[in-house]
Tab-separated table of C-alpha atoms in Angstrom:
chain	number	residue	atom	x	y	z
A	20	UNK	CA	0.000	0.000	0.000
A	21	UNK	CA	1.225	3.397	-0.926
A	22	UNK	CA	1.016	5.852	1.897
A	23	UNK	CA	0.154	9.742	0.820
A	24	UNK	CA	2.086	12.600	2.667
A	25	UNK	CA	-0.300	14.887	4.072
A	26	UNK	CA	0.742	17.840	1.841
A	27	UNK	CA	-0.645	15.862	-0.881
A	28	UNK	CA	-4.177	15.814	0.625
A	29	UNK	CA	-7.133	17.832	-0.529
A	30	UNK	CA	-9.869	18.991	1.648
A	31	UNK	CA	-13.978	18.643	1.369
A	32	UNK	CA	-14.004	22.679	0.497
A	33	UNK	CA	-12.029	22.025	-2.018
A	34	UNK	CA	-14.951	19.432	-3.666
A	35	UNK	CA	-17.547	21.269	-6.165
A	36	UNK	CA	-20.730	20.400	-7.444
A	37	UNK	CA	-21.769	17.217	-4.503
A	38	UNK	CA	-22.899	19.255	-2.115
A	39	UNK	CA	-24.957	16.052	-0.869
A	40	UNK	CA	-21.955	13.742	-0.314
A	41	UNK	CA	-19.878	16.449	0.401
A	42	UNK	CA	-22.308	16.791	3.551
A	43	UNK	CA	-22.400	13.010	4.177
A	44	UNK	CA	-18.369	12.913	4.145
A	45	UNK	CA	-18.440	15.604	7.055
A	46	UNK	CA	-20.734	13.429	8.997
A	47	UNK	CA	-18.402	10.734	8.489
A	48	UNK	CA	-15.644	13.044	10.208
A	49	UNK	CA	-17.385	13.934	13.172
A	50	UNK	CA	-18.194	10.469	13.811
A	51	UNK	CA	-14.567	9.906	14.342
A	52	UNK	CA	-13.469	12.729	15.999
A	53	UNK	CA	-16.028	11.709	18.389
A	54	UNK	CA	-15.560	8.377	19.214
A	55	UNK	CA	-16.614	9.121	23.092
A	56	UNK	CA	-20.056	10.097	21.991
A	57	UNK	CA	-20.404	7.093	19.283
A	58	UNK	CA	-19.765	4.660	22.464
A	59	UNK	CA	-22.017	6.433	24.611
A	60	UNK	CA	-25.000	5.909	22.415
A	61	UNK	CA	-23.681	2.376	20.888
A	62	UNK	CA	-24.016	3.928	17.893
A	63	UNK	CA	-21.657	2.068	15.371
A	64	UNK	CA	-20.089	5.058	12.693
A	65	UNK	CA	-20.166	3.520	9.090
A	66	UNK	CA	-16.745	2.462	7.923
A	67	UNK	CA	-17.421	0.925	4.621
A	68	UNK	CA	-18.015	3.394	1.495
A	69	UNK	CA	-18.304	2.658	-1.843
A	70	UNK	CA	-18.353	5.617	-4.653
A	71	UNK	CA	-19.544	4.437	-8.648
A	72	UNK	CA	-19.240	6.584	-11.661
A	73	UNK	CA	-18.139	7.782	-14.733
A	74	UNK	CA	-14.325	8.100	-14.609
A	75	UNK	CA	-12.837	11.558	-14.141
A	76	UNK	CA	-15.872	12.736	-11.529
A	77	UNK	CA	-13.568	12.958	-7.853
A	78	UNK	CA	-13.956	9.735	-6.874
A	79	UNK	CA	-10.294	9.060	-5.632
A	80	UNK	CA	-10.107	12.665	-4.481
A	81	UNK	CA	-13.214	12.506	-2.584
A	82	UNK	CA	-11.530	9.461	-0.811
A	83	UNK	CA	-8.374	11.574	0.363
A	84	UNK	CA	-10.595	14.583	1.213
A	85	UNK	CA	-12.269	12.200	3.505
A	86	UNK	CA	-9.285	11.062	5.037
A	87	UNK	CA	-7.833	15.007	5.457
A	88	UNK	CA	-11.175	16.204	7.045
A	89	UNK	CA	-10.859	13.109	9.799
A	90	UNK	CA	-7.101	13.825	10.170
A	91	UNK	CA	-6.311	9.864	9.020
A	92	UNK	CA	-3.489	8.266	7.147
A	93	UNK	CA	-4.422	7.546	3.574
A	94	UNK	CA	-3.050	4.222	1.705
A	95	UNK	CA	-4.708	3.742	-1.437
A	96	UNK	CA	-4.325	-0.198	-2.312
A	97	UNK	CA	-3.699	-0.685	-6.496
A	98	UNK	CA	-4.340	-4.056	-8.435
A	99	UNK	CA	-0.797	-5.102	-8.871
A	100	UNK	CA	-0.770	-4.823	-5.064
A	101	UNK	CA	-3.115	-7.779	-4.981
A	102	UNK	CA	-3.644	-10.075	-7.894
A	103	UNK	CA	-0.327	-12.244	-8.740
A	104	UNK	CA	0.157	-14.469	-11.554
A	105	UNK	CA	1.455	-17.268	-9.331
A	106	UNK	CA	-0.947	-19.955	-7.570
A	107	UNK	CA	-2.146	-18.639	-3.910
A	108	UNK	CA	-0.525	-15.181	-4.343
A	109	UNK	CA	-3.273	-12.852	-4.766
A	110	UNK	CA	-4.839	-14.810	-1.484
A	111	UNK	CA	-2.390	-14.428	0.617
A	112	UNK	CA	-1.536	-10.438	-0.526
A	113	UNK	CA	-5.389	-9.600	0.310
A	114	UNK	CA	-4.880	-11.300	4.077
A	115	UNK	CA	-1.219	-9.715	4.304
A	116	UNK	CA	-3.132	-6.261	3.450
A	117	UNK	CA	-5.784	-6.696	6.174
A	118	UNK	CA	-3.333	-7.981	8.375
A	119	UNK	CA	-1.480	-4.564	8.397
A	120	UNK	CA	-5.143	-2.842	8.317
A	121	UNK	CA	-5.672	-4.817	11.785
A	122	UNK	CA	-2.579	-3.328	13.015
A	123	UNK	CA	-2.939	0.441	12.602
A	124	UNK	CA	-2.533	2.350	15.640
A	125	UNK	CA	-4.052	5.800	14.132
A	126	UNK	CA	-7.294	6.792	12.079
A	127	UNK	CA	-6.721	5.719	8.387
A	128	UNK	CA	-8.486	5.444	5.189
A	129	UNK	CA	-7.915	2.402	3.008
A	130	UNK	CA	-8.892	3.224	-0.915
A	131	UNK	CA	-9.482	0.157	-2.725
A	132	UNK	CA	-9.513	2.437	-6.509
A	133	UNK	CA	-10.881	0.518	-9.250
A	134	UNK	CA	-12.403	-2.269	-6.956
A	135	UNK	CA	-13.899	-3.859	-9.765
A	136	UNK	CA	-10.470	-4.766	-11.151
A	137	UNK	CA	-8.982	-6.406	-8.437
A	138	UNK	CA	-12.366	-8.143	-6.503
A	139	UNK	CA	-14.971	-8.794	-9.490
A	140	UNK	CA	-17.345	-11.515	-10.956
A	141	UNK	CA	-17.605	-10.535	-13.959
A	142	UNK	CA	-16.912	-13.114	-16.432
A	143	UNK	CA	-16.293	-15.525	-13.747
A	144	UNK	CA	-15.120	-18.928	-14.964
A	145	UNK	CA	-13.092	-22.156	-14.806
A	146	UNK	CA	-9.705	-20.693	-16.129
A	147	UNK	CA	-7.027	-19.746	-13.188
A	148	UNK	CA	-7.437	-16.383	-13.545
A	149	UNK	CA	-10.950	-15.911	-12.897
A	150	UNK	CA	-10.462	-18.673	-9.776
A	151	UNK	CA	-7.800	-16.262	-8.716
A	152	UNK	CA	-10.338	-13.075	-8.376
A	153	UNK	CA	-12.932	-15.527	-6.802
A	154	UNK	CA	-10.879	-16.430	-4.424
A	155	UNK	CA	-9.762	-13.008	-4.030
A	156	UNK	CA	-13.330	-11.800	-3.442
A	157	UNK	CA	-14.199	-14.584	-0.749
A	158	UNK	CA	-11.065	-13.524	1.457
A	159	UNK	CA	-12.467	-9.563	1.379
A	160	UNK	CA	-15.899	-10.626	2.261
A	161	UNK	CA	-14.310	-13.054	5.313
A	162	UNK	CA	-12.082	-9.985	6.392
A	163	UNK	CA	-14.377	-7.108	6.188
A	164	UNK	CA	-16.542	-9.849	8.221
A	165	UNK	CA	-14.402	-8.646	11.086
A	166	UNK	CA	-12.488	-5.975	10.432
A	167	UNK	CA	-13.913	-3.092	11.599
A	168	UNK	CA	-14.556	-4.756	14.999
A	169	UNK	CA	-11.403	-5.387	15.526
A	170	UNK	CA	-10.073	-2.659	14.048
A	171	UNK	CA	-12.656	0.763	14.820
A	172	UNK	CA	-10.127	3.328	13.393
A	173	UNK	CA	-10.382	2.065	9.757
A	174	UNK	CA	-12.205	3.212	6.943
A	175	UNK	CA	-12.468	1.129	3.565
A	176	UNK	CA	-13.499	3.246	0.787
A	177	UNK	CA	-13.953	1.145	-2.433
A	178	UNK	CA	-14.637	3.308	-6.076
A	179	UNK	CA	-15.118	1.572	-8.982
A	180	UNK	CA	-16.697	3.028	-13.073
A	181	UNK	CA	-18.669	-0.210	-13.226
A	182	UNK	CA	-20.637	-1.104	-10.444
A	183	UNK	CA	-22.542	-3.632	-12.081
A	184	UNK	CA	-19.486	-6.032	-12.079
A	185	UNK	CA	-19.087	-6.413	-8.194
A	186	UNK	CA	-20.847	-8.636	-6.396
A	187	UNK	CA	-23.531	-7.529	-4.447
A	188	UNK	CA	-22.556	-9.470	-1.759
A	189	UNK	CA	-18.954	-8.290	-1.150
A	190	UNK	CA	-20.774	-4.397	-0.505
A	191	UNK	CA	-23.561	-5.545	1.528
A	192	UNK	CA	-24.740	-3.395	4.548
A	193	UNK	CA	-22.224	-4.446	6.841
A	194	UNK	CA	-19.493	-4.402	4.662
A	195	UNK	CA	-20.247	-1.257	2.756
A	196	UNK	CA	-23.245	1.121	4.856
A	197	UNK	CA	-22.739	3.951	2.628
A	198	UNK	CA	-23.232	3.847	-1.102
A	199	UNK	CA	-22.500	6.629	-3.029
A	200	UNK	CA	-23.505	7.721	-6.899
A	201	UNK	CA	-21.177	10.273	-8.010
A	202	UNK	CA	-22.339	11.869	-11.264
A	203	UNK	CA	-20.828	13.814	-13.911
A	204	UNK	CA	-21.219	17.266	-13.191
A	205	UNK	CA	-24.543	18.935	-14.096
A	206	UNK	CA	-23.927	22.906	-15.085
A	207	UNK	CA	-24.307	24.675	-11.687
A	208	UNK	CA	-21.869	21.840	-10.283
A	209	UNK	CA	-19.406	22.643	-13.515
A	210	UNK	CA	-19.877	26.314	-12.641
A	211	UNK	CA	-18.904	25.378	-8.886
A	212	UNK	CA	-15.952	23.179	-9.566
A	213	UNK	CA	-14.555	26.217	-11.896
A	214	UNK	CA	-14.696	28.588	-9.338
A	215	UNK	CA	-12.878	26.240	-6.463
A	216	UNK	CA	-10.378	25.460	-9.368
A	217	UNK	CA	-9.691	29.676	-10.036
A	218	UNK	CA	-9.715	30.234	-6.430
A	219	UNK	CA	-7.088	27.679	-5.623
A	220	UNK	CA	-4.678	28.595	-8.232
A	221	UNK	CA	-4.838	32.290	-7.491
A	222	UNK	CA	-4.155	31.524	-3.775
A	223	UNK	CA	-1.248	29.002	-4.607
A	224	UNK	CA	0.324	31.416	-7.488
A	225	UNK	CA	-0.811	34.470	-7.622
A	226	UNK	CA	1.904	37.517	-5.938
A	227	UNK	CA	1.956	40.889	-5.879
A	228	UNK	CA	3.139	42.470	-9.258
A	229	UNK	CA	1.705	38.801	-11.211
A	230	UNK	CA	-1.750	38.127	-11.721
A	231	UNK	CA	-2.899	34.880	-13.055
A	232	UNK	CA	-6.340	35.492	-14.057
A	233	UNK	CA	-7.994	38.172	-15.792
A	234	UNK	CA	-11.277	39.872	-14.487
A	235	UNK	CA	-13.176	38.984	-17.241
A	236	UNK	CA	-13.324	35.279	-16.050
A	237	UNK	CA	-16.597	34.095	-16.028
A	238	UNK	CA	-17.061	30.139	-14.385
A	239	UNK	CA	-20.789	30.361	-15.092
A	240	UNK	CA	-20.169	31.096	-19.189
A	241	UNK	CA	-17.629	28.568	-19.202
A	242	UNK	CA	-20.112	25.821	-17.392
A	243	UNK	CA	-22.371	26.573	-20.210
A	244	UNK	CA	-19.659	25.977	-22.334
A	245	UNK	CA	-18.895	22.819	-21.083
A	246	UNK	CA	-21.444	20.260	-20.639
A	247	UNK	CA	-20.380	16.644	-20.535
A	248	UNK	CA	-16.916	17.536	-18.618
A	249	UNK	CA	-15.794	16.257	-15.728
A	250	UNK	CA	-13.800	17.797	-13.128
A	251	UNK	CA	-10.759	16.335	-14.403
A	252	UNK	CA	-11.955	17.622	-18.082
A	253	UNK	CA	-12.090	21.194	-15.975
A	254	UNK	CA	-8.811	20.497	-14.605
A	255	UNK	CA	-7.000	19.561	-17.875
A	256	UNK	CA	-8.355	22.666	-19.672
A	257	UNK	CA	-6.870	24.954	-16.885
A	258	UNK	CA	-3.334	22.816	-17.555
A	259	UNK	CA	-3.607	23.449	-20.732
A	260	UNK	CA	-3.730	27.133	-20.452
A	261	UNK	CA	-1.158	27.482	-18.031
A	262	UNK	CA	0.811	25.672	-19.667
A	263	UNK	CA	0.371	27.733	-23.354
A	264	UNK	CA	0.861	31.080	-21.019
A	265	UNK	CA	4.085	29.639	-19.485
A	266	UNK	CA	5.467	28.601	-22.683
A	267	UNK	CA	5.185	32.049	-23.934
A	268	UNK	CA	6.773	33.842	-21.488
A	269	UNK	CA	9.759	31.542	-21.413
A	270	UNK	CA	10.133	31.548	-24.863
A	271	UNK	CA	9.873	35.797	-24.818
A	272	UNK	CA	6.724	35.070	-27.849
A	273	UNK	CA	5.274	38.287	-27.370
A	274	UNK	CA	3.562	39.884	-24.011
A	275	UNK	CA	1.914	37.853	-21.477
A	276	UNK	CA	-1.128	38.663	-20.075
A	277	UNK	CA	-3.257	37.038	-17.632
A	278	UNK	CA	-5.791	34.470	-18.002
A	279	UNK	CA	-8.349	35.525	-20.087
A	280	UNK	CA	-12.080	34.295	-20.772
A	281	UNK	CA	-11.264	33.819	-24.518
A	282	UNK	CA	-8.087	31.921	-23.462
A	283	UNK	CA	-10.375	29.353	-21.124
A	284	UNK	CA	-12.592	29.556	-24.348
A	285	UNK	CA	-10.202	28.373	-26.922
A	286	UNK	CA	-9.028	25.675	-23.798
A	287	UNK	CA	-12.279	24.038	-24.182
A	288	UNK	CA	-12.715	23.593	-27.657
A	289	UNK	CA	-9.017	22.036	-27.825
A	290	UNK	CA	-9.695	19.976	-25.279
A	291	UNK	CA	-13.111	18.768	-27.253
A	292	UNK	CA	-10.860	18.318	-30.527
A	293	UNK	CA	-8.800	16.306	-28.740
């Protein structure tokens, strides 16, 4: 498992457009930063979340939000992690990763990205491959079984683009309490996302004497502009242009002004030619 420094961690304000989950997520957080009151009522805080959509929507940075807001370790747990080519390896990675997950000491948040890939039934059959993933899929049902009893200060957060090739039994209530359908952007979210997106580069880059953007920027003309895109369509438009506007200036190609609407404008439709 790959453990994320903190400075690489993004925060629930930073989320636009899910104001719902976003709200959910901070209930999650206060949960654990109140694990007094949780015992006092016997209340038991979910621990299991699963997030499915289209790729490119925040899934995976919902998932270290989460783990920022709570003030948890994040280890994000990739297929090659798991599944092995040689007989019994992928079982006994999955029990050597729950093992460790039994041991942490500290609030963490496990992110299981792409579940479908490593624990699915999809095209289940006799070949070793597909015996592997079974297998694979009948060890995370036994641990999760026991897991967060043992362990309270874990959080397994599984995303996946195709929920309709896991199981329903490995995310069972139990396993998995919250479930969580995260959408491509509709236009208010797109306009939303925009905005965080401006805000944050102008407080990470913008000094005195160098303005980034220019005040004809307008997030709600560019949602308009945009629909279909995902956040990480947003983001990749904004690279774009700050890349083009660094180029320019380092190669002295004429003056260099700030960021302009038309420049976002022309970002868009290269990003839609491809």
């Amino acid at each position: 498992m790959r453990a994320v420094p903190r400075t690489e961690a993004v925060t629930l304000d930073q989320v636009g457009g899910l104001p719902e989950v976003v709200a959910q997520f901070r209930e999650v957080a206060v949960s654990f930063r109140h694990p007094d009151v949780m015992a006092r009522w016997g209340a038991r805080r979910p621990q299991g979340i699963l997030m499915y959509g289209p790729p490119g929507t925040g899934k995976t940075m919902l998932a270290r939000a989460l783990a920022n807001e709570i003030g948890a370790d994040f280890r994000e747990i990739r297929t090659p992690e798991i599944l092995d080519k040689y007989l019994g390896g992928s079982e006994r990675n999955i029990k050597q990763i729950f093992r460790e997950a039994r041991r942490y000491r500290q609030p963490t948040v496990m992110l299981f990205d792409e579940f479908d890939s490593i624990i699915s039934y999809a095209g289940a059959g006799g070949d070793a491959a597909s015996q592997a993933v079974n297998a694979v899929a009948g060890i995370f049902k036994q641990e999760m079984n026991t897991l967060f009893e043992e362990n309270p200060d874990v959080i397994v957060v599984a995303t996946t683009n195709f929920p309709h090739r896991v199981d329903a039994s490995l995310v069972r209530s139990g396993r998995f309490d919250i479930k969580l359908a995260i959408p491509a952007p509709d236009e208010s979210g797109r306009a939303e996302i925009i905005t965080k997106m401006i805000r944050e580069l102008i407080e990470r880059h913008e000094r005195p004497g160098f303005r980034m953007f220019a005040a004809d920027v307008d997030s709600a003309e560019l949602a308009a502009l945009t629909p279909g895109l995902t956040g990480a369509d947003l983001r990749e438009v904004l690279r774009r242009v700050q890349l083009a506007k660094a180029m320019r200036e380092a190669t002295g190609v004429g003056r260099v002004g700030p960021i302009s609407q038309d420049d976002l404008r022309e970002g868009v439709a290269g990003l839609r030619r491809g």
